[in-house]
Tab-separated table of C-alpha atoms in Angstrom:
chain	number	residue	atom	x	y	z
A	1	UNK	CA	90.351	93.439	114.835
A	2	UNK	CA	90.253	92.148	118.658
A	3	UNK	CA	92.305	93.970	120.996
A	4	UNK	CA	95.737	93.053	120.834
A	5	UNK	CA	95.956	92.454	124.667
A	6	UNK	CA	93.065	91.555	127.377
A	7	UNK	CA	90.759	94.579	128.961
A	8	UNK	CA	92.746	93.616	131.542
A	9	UNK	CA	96.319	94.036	130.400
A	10	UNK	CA	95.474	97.603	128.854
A	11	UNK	CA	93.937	98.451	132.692
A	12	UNK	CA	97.404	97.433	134.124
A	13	UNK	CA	99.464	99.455	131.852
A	14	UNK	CA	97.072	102.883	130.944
A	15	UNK	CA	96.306	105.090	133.452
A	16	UNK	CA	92.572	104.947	134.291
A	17	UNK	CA	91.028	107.893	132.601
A	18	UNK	CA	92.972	106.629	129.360
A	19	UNK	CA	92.167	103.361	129.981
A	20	UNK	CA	88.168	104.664	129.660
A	21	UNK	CA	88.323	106.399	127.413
A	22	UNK	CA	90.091	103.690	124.529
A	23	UNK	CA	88.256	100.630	125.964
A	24	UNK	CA	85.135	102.336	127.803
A	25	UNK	CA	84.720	104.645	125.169
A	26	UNK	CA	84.327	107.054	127.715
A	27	UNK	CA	85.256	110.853	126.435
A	28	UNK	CA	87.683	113.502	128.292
A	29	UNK	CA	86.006	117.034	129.163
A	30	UNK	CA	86.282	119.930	126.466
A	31	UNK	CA	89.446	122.093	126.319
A	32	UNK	CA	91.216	119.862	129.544
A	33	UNK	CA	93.880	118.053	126.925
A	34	UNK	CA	97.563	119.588	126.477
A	35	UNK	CA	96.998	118.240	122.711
A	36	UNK	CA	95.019	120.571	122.029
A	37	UNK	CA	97.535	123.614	121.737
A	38	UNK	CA	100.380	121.183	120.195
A	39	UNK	CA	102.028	123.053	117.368
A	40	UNK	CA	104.820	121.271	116.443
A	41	UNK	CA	105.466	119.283	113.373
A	42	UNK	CA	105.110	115.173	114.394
A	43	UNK	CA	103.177	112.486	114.618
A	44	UNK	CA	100.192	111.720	116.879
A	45	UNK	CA	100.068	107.826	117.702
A	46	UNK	CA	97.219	105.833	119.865
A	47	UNK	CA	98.277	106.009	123.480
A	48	UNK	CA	97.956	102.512	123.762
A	49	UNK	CA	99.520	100.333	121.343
A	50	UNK	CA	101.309	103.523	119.570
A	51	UNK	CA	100.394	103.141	115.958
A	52	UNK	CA	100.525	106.674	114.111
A	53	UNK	CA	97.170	107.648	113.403
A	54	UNK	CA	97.593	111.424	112.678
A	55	UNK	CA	100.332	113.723	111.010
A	56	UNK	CA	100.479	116.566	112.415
A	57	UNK	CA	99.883	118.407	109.089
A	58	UNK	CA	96.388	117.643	109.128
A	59	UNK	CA	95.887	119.114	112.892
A	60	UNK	CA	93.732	122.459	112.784
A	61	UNK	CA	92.100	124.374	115.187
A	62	UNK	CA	88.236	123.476	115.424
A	63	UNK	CA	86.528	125.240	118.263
A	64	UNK	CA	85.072	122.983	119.837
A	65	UNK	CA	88.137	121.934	122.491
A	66	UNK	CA	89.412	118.639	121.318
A	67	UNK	CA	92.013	117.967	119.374
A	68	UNK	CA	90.746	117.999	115.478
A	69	UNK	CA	92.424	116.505	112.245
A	70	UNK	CA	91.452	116.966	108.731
A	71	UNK	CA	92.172	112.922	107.933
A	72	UNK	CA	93.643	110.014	109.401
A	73	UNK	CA	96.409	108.611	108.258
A	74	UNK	CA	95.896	106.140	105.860
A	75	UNK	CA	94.633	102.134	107.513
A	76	UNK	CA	95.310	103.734	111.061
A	77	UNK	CA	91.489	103.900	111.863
A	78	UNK	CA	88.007	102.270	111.835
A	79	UNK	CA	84.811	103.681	112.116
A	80	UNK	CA	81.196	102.200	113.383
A	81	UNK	CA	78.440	103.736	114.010
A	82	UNK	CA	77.302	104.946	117.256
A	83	UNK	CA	74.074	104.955	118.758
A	84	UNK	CA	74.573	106.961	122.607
A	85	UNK	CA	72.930	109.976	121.493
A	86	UNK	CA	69.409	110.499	119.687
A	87	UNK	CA	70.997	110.617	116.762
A	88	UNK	CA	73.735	108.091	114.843
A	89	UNK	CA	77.306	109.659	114.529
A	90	UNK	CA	80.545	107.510	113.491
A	91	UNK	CA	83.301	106.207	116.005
A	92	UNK	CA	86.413	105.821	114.795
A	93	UNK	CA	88.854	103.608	116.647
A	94	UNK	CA	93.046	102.453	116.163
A	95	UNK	CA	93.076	99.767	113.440
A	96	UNK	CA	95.439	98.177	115.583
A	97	UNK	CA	94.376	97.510	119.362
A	98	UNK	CA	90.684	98.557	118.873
A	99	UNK	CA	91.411	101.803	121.219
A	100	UNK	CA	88.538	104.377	120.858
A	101	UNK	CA	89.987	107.914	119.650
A	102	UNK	CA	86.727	110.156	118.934
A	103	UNK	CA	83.931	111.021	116.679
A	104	UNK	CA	83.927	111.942	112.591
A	105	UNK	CA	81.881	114.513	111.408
A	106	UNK	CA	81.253	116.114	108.277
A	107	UNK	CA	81.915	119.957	109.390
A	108	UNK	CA	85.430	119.651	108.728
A	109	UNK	CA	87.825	122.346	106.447
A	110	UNK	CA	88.361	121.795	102.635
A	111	UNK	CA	88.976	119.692	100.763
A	112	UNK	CA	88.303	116.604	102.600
A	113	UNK	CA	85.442	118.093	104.661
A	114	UNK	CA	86.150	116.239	107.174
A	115	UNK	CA	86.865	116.828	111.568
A	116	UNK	CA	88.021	113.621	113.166
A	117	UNK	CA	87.513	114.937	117.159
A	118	UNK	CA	89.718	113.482	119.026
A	119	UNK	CA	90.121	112.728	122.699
A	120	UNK	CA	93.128	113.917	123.555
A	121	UNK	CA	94.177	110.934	126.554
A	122	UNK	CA	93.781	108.264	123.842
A	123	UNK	CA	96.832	110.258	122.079
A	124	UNK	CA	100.602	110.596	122.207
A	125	UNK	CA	102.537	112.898	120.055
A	126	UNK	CA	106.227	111.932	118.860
A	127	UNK	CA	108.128	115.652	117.459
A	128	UNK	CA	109.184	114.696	114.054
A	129	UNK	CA	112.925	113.876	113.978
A	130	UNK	CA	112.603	111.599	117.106
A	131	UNK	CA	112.036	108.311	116.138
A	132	UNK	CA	108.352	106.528	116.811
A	133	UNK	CA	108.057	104.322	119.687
A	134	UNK	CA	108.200	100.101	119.188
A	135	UNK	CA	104.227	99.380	118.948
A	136	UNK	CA	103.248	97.181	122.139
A	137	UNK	CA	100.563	95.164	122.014
């Protein structure tokens, strides 16, 4: 999907080191995101356009100092593969605006087996019982 708005328009309204990371793919430093020790019960949503891409049901504690989920919520994200590294791993991305959120890997908990790592800039989280924000895009 192309980004809702223009490089440009996201640049105006993120602040930079979001901005990098969901359109410069650019990834925060381990353990520095508040998201990380969120508890409550809610919804994470992309920090740009603010479609929910994670319940916080499927939040668990990884290790390795990003914010991990067990799944996505269903159409909220789209992988590709990236090539950075020596070695392929899968992007995933907001379905919506095309915002870069982490990595996938395959180390994840039962049943699903899954650990979407996720930067925590490129989320917001809404406590369930307050109503999600308007998406903007």
């Amino acid at each position: 999907m192309p980004p809702i708005k223009s490089r440009a328009e996201w640049a105006a309204l993120l602040p930079p080191e979001t901005y990098r990371i969901l359109f410069e793919e650019d990834t925060e430093h381990a353990c520095s995101s508040v998201l990380l020790t969120e508890k409550r019960d809610g919804t994470f949503v992309c920090a740009a356009c603010l479609q929910p891409l994670f319940d916080s049901r499927a939040k668990y504690e990884s290790g390795t100092g990003w914010p991990s989920f067990r799944e996505a919520l269903p159409g909220a994200v789209d992988t590709k593969t990236d090539y950075k590294l020596p070695y392929p791993r899968t992007e995933y991305h907001c379905a919506r605006c095309g915002g870069h959120q982490g990595h996938v890997f395959d180390d994840g908990p039962p049943p699903q087996g899954t650990r979407y790592c996720n930067n925590g800039l490129a989320l917001a989280f809404v406590p369930r019982g307050e109503p999600l924000p308007e998406l903007r895009g």
